[in-house]
XYZ file of C-alpha atoms in Angstrom:
443
model
C 0.000 0.000 0.000
C 1.444 3.321 -1.083
C 2.292 5.825 1.591
C 0.359 9.050 1.684
C 2.601 12.025 1.126
C 2.110 15.005 3.375
C 1.746 18.258 1.480
C 2.658 21.282 3.562
C -0.001 23.900 3.883
C 0.691 27.114 1.895
C 0.708 29.277 5.026
C 3.250 27.024 6.717
C 5.441 26.934 3.617
C 5.416 30.731 3.359
C 6.280 31.151 7.039
C 9.156 28.647 6.992
C 10.642 30.156 3.844
C 10.300 33.655 5.222
C 11.947 32.834 8.560
C 14.813 31.037 6.815
C 15.474 34.044 4.561
C 15.239 36.363 7.577
C 17.768 34.271 9.514
C 20.246 34.237 6.632
C 19.816 37.969 6.004
C 20.322 38.825 9.679
C 23.495 36.722 9.907
C 24.920 38.298 6.742
C 24.262 41.819 8.020
C 26.002 40.997 11.305
C 29.220 40.067 9.484
C 32.061 42.638 9.674
C 32.154 43.172 5.850
C 28.521 44.386 5.924
C 29.040 47.495 8.023
C 31.551 50.295 8.439
C 31.581 49.591 12.180
C 34.652 47.644 13.182
C 33.808 44.131 14.321
C 30.255 44.086 12.945
C 27.036 45.078 14.686
C 24.692 43.747 17.335
C 21.741 41.464 16.687
C 18.892 44.000 16.969
C 20.002 46.486 14.257
C 20.753 43.600 11.898
C 17.451 41.872 12.636
C 15.477 45.102 12.299
C 17.101 45.998 8.964
C 16.774 42.461 7.577
C 13.099 42.345 8.583
C 12.410 45.750 7.071
C 14.099 44.757 3.798
C 12.499 41.306 3.557
C 9.075 42.737 4.419
C 9.744 45.503 1.838
C 8.945 48.114 4.475
C 11.768 50.641 4.589
C 11.806 51.555 8.288
C 15.414 51.989 9.437
C 17.239 52.544 12.706
C 20.610 53.184 11.007
C 21.309 55.169 7.836
C 21.434 52.852 4.804
C 23.868 55.000 2.814
C 26.546 55.529 5.471
C 26.174 52.648 7.936
C 26.304 49.733 5.498
C 29.174 48.893 3.159
C 28.531 48.049 -0.508
C 28.367 44.390 0.541
C 25.774 45.186 3.207
C 23.757 47.216 0.697
C 23.821 44.278 -1.728
C 22.464 42.027 1.049
C 19.659 44.547 1.710
C 18.866 44.749 -2.017
C 18.754 40.940 -2.280
C 16.379 40.746 0.692
C 14.127 43.370 -0.907
C 14.014 41.424 -4.176
C 13.374 38.119 -2.400
C 10.690 39.667 -0.212
C 8.903 41.346 -3.102
C 9.106 38.403 -5.475
C 8.302 35.818 -2.809
C 5.236 37.565 -1.442
C 3.986 38.478 -4.915
C 4.436 34.868 -6.080
C 2.819 33.149 -3.116
C -0.072 35.600 -3.059
C -0.622 35.149 -6.792
C -0.541 31.367 -6.562
C -2.923 31.484 -3.624
C -5.360 33.712 -5.484
C -5.324 31.569 -8.605
C -5.439 28.311 -6.657
C -8.381 29.361 -4.489
C -10.499 30.762 -7.305
C -9.892 27.663 -9.389
C -10.383 25.293 -6.461
C -7.310 23.346 -7.598
C -4.227 22.159 -5.751
C -0.998 24.099 -6.155
C 0.481 21.274 -8.146
C -2.389 21.283 -10.598
C -2.986 23.640 -13.480
C -3.900 26.978 -12.019
C -6.844 29.003 -13.161
C -7.154 32.697 -13.631
C -9.310 34.743 -11.307
C -11.994 35.129 -13.923
C -15.504 33.794 -13.829
C -14.639 31.539 -16.757
C -11.652 29.995 -14.899
C -9.479 29.907 -17.990
C -6.247 27.917 -17.458
C -2.917 29.738 -17.495
C -0.586 26.832 -16.991
C 1.100 25.241 -14.002
C 2.825 26.709 -10.979
C 6.067 27.266 -12.891
C 4.254 29.318 -15.516
C 2.795 31.595 -12.860
C 6.148 32.023 -11.126
C 7.919 32.827 -14.388
C 5.184 35.287 -15.258
C 5.656 37.116 -11.954
C 9.432 37.094 -12.404
C 9.327 38.421 -15.982
C 6.835 41.137 -15.103
C 8.872 42.350 -12.139
C 12.208 42.316 -13.946
C 10.811 44.094 -17.005
C 9.384 46.961 -14.938
C 12.555 47.178 -12.854
C 14.670 47.264 -16.030
C 12.769 50.193 -17.521
C 12.910 52.164 -14.262
C 16.591 51.251 -13.825
C 17.472 52.679 -17.248
C 15.489 55.881 -16.618
C 17.021 56.485 -13.190
C 20.554 55.622 -14.297
C 20.370 58.095 -17.169
C 19.180 60.812 -14.786
C 21.881 60.135 -12.196
C 24.508 60.400 -14.948
C 23.193 63.824 -15.969
C 23.315 64.898 -12.305
C 27.084 64.324 -12.251
C 27.398 60.886 -10.694
C 29.984 58.564 -12.203
C 28.936 55.745 -14.533
C 29.436 52.994 -11.977
C 27.732 54.890 -9.179
C 24.832 55.836 -11.457
C 24.315 52.195 -12.394
C 24.257 51.172 -8.728
C 21.950 54.024 -7.695
C 19.628 53.264 -10.604
C 19.504 49.542 -9.845
C 19.007 49.912 -6.088
C 16.197 52.458 -6.330
C 14.469 50.667 -9.230
C 14.265 47.447 -7.207
C 13.329 49.321 -4.031
C 10.533 51.269 -5.749
C 8.890 48.396 -7.648
C 8.962 46.225 -4.546
C 7.483 49.126 -2.557
C 10.398 48.970 -0.107
C 11.313 52.647 0.286
C 14.991 52.038 1.058
C 17.211 54.801 -0.366
C 20.950 55.356 -0.657
C 20.779 59.018 0.333
C 20.855 60.276 3.956
C 17.725 62.382 3.366
C 15.953 59.617 1.406
C 14.650 61.519 -1.686
C 14.373 65.026 -0.229
C 17.169 66.410 -2.408
C 15.130 65.421 -5.480
C 11.878 67.020 -4.316
C 11.492 69.002 -7.549
C 13.110 66.526 -9.941
C 10.465 65.102 -12.275
C 12.989 62.702 -13.878
C 13.509 61.014 -10.503
C 10.022 61.374 -9.040
C 7.995 60.102 -11.995
C 9.884 56.779 -12.538
C 9.769 56.062 -8.803
C 6.033 56.787 -8.669
C 5.334 54.656 -11.753
C 7.240 51.673 -10.344
C 5.515 52.021 -6.981
C 2.040 52.130 -8.520
C 2.687 49.157 -10.823
C 4.131 47.056 -8.010
C 1.158 47.932 -5.834
C -1.418 46.849 -8.420
C -0.507 43.175 -8.103
C 0.464 40.569 -10.677
C -3.083 39.319 -11.440
C -4.063 42.856 -12.464
C -0.886 43.398 -14.505
C -1.359 40.002 -16.146
C -4.921 40.771 -17.173
C -4.088 44.262 -18.400
C -1.349 42.790 -20.599
C -3.875 40.359 -22.109
C -7.132 42.287 -22.146
C -6.172 45.964 -21.967
C -8.442 46.855 -24.907
C -11.391 44.806 -23.613
C -12.441 46.164 -20.213
C -15.564 43.997 -20.287
C -13.329 40.966 -19.763
C -11.769 42.403 -16.632
C -12.484 40.521 -13.429
C -14.084 42.090 -10.388
C -10.665 42.076 -8.703
C -9.056 43.988 -11.583
C -11.860 46.539 -11.701
C -11.814 47.116 -7.950
C -8.036 47.529 -7.825
C -7.889 49.910 -10.791
C -10.866 51.969 -9.670
C -9.701 52.093 -6.053
C -6.089 52.904 -6.950
C -7.091 55.734 -9.277
C -9.570 57.213 -6.789
C -7.147 57.023 -3.864
C -4.317 58.471 -5.941
C -6.352 61.525 -6.955
C -7.939 62.119 -3.546
C -4.742 61.576 -1.549
C -2.722 63.825 -3.877
C -5.245 66.639 -3.484
C -5.451 66.102 0.280
C -1.697 66.078 1.023
C -0.890 68.910 -1.396
C -3.650 71.139 -0.032
C -2.943 70.322 3.626
C 0.786 71.077 3.300
C 0.569 73.884 0.691
C 1.601 76.652 3.097
C 3.641 74.588 5.576
C 7.034 76.367 5.657
C 8.810 73.127 6.568
C 7.396 70.962 3.740
C 5.710 72.310 0.578
C 5.532 75.988 1.526
C 8.857 77.237 0.046
C 8.526 75.274 -3.219
C 7.369 76.668 -6.589
C 3.870 75.642 -7.677
C 4.994 72.880 -10.051
C 7.270 71.375 -7.404
C 4.504 71.549 -4.805
C 2.274 69.503 -7.106
C 5.052 66.987 -7.769
C 5.983 66.681 -4.086
C 2.367 66.344 -2.943
C 1.606 63.702 -5.567
C 4.870 61.866 -4.879
C 4.118 61.707 -1.164
C 0.564 60.522 -1.827
C 1.831 57.648 -3.987
C 4.528 56.646 -1.504
C 2.190 56.820 1.488
C 0.077 53.988 0.137
C 2.932 51.558 0.751
C 6.380 52.403 -0.655
C 7.834 54.757 1.948
C 10.088 57.098 -0.028
C 9.812 60.699 1.122
C 10.773 63.879 -0.737
C 9.775 66.173 2.156
C 10.324 65.944 5.910
C 7.536 63.669 7.131
C 8.116 64.618 10.747
C 7.435 68.287 9.930
C 3.993 67.643 8.462
C 0.847 68.928 10.159
C -0.952 66.524 12.511
C -4.115 66.348 10.331
C -1.927 65.376 7.352
C -0.234 62.616 9.328
C -3.582 61.325 10.561
C -4.917 61.188 7.012
C -1.761 59.358 5.944
C -2.441 56.800 8.680
C -5.622 55.860 6.848
C -3.853 55.657 3.476
C -1.134 53.405 4.913
C -3.727 51.210 6.598
C -5.563 50.699 3.285
C -2.440 49.969 1.237
C -2.471 48.702 -2.351
C -3.797 45.809 -4.403
C -3.685 42.121 -3.399
C -1.055 39.723 -4.781
C 1.412 42.563 -5.238
C 4.262 44.182 -3.369
C 1.975 46.570 -1.463
C 0.948 46.261 2.172
C -2.093 47.263 4.186
C -5.449 45.515 4.349
C -5.742 46.090 0.565
C -7.994 48.219 -1.625
C -10.297 45.314 -2.432
C -11.041 44.718 1.256
C -11.990 48.362 1.795
C -14.159 48.562 -1.318
C -15.920 45.294 -0.506
C -16.768 46.664 2.954
C -18.002 49.887 1.365
C -20.331 48.034 -0.995
C -21.597 45.852 1.876
C -22.430 48.951 3.912
C -23.998 50.696 0.907
C -26.212 47.691 0.164
C -27.251 47.481 3.813
C -28.141 51.182 3.878
C -30.253 50.757 0.753
C -31.981 47.671 2.165
C -30.640 45.272 -0.459
C -30.421 41.562 0.350
C -27.550 40.962 -2.081
C -24.349 42.967 -2.491
C -23.734 43.892 -6.121
C -20.311 45.157 -7.171
C -19.717 46.592 -10.644
C -22.387 44.477 -12.273
C -21.604 41.244 -10.373
C -23.047 39.753 -7.181
C -20.540 39.426 -4.356
C -20.140 35.997 -2.774
C -21.373 35.935 0.834
C -18.165 34.237 2.008
C -16.243 37.348 0.929
C -18.327 39.422 3.364
C -16.954 37.437 6.310
C -13.404 37.441 4.940
C -13.309 41.229 4.558
C -14.720 41.804 8.046
C -12.252 39.323 9.556
C -9.242 40.979 7.921
C -10.402 44.436 9.051
C -11.021 43.413 12.662
C -7.756 41.492 12.971
C -5.799 44.396 11.475
C -7.460 46.875 13.820
C -6.715 44.645 16.820
C -3.038 44.345 15.863
C -2.616 48.102 15.325
C -4.493 48.999 18.541
C -2.554 46.541 20.702
C 0.832 47.526 19.267
C 0.120 51.232 19.723
C -0.781 50.650 23.371
C 2.412 48.642 23.959
C 4.739 51.231 22.438
C 2.968 54.104 24.225
C 3.568 52.262 27.498
C 7.272 51.781 26.731
C 8.108 55.193 25.228
C 7.620 58.912 25.822
C 6.375 59.791 22.331
C 2.928 61.191 21.516
C -0.009 59.134 20.318
C 0.130 60.725 16.854
C 3.803 59.816 16.354
C 3.442 56.290 17.736
C 0.279 55.547 15.752
C 1.970 56.747 12.557
C 4.958 54.485 13.213
C 2.762 51.479 14.030
C 0.545 51.832 10.966
C 3.624 52.386 8.798
C 5.165 49.143 10.068
C 1.927 47.150 9.778
C 1.247 48.520 6.284
C 4.897 47.796 5.338
C 5.187 51.417 4.221
C 8.363 52.631 5.905
C 7.486 56.297 6.393
C 8.507 57.684 9.757
C 8.234 60.876 11.748
C 11.810 60.225 12.862
C 11.230 58.313 16.089
C 12.220 54.792 14.956
C 15.872 55.005 15.969
C 14.957 56.652 19.281
C 12.656 53.849 20.406
C 13.874 51.382 23.017
C 14.660 47.783 22.138
C 11.260 46.493 23.242
C 9.410 48.969 21.026
C 11.640 48.097 18.079
C 10.838 44.409 18.611
C 7.146 45.317 18.453
C 7.783 47.044 15.112
C 9.635 43.952 13.861
C 6.639 41.783 14.758
C 4.323 44.301 13.087
C 6.295 44.231 9.844
C 6.179 40.434 9.750
C 2.459 40.340 10.552
C 1.750 43.085 8.021
C 3.614 41.251 5.284
C 2.581 37.663 5.967
C -0.653 38.202 7.858
C -3.000 38.935 4.956
C -1.729 35.916 3.011
C -1.898 33.458 5.885
C -5.320 34.744 6.946
C -6.534 34.449 3.361
C -5.230 30.883 3.228
C -7.089 29.964 6.395
C -10.298 31.628 5.226
C -10.129 30.070 1.781
C -9.640 26.549 3.109
C -13.008 24.885 3.540
C -13.580 23.530 7.026
C -15.690 20.611 8.127
C -19.418 20.951 7.750
C -21.422 20.634 10.943
C -23.971 17.860 10.974
C -26.398 20.180 12.739
C -26.910 23.930 12.855
C -27.887 26.037 15.828
C -31.098 28.070 15.740
C -30.836 31.622 14.409
C -31.323 34.710 16.524
C -30.698 38.394 15.888
C -29.204 40.755 18.484
C -29.850 44.495 18.299
C -27.194 46.218 16.172
C -26.494 49.948 16.436
């Protein structure tokens, strides 16, 4: 009798692979060749940096440009690429596998109602890899050309172009300049490629894949593609207007800039706030209402099965349509001409409540261990959970316990949505009997 082979669950496979990569990255960053400090560095800075890079977050407690040697920067870049590609791949496979109700070893199906086959697991992985490398290549060439015109040497321009192309597409936010991107606040030839890469990475591979196939036939687009594109466009416009208007006269951010540079800087910050974490103005000098609004943008994040973080645009829009249908007294939730599956209602609510619980608990813990204000701590917590990487400047000043909380937040923010989605998508046992229904008073 043949033995039954045990197939590891997707969530367990993701977690084991992630922890192994994190361990290797931390050890490499602790080696003396990785840092300018003689004898290497302690465990916590290495672990924090490796986690931030692998979770494509961008929060730092030491300056990337001056603290790490070229070898250390290469390790960080490799972790960013592994983190972005790995999460994008596993999330894509999960999405295709669940919608097609097939095992990961079987032929996967697209997330369309027709469930058209796209090949096996290797085809999906190669598709993600080709898409990512193509976008990174275009951005790399654009940035390298600009750095050359700014007076950097050929070799340095190539390295700067490569590092920031990978960091932007993977929504990591790591930069090789002490002020991040503040010195390029009015440079359209730097800002636009970084924004384009960030947006494309945040859309997710399923959306990019469908746009490549059916760009001229919007009627073929899936509900997921329509929600991501509509939500991304709406949030981009609204957040750009909000941040630009709120900081227009702030003498420490947009105030001194010419009108065209104000528009560029406001739009750039709106794009990066969704998940990437680059900053072209001093985030810590922004008005409190601006920071609070950015908390919401970071919490929402980008599209699923991409390099973005947050609870995802689709989750927020699904909850909006559920609430809208309830207000209008509808029994079914219709989204863009399609009826929403009732199981998705529970999934969206579960993700929202779990995310809120994590953010609330972490904020309370750090407030208890530090002397910083609620606004600063909440911004840092949401940035870590949303794998954004923006900071008001308090990260390095936090004690070790608070930094460990941020490390846990980055891991939960990066792996949490995928593992929760895996658990929710896996059908459980059916009960032989059901309990009687009863309705409590709501509201």
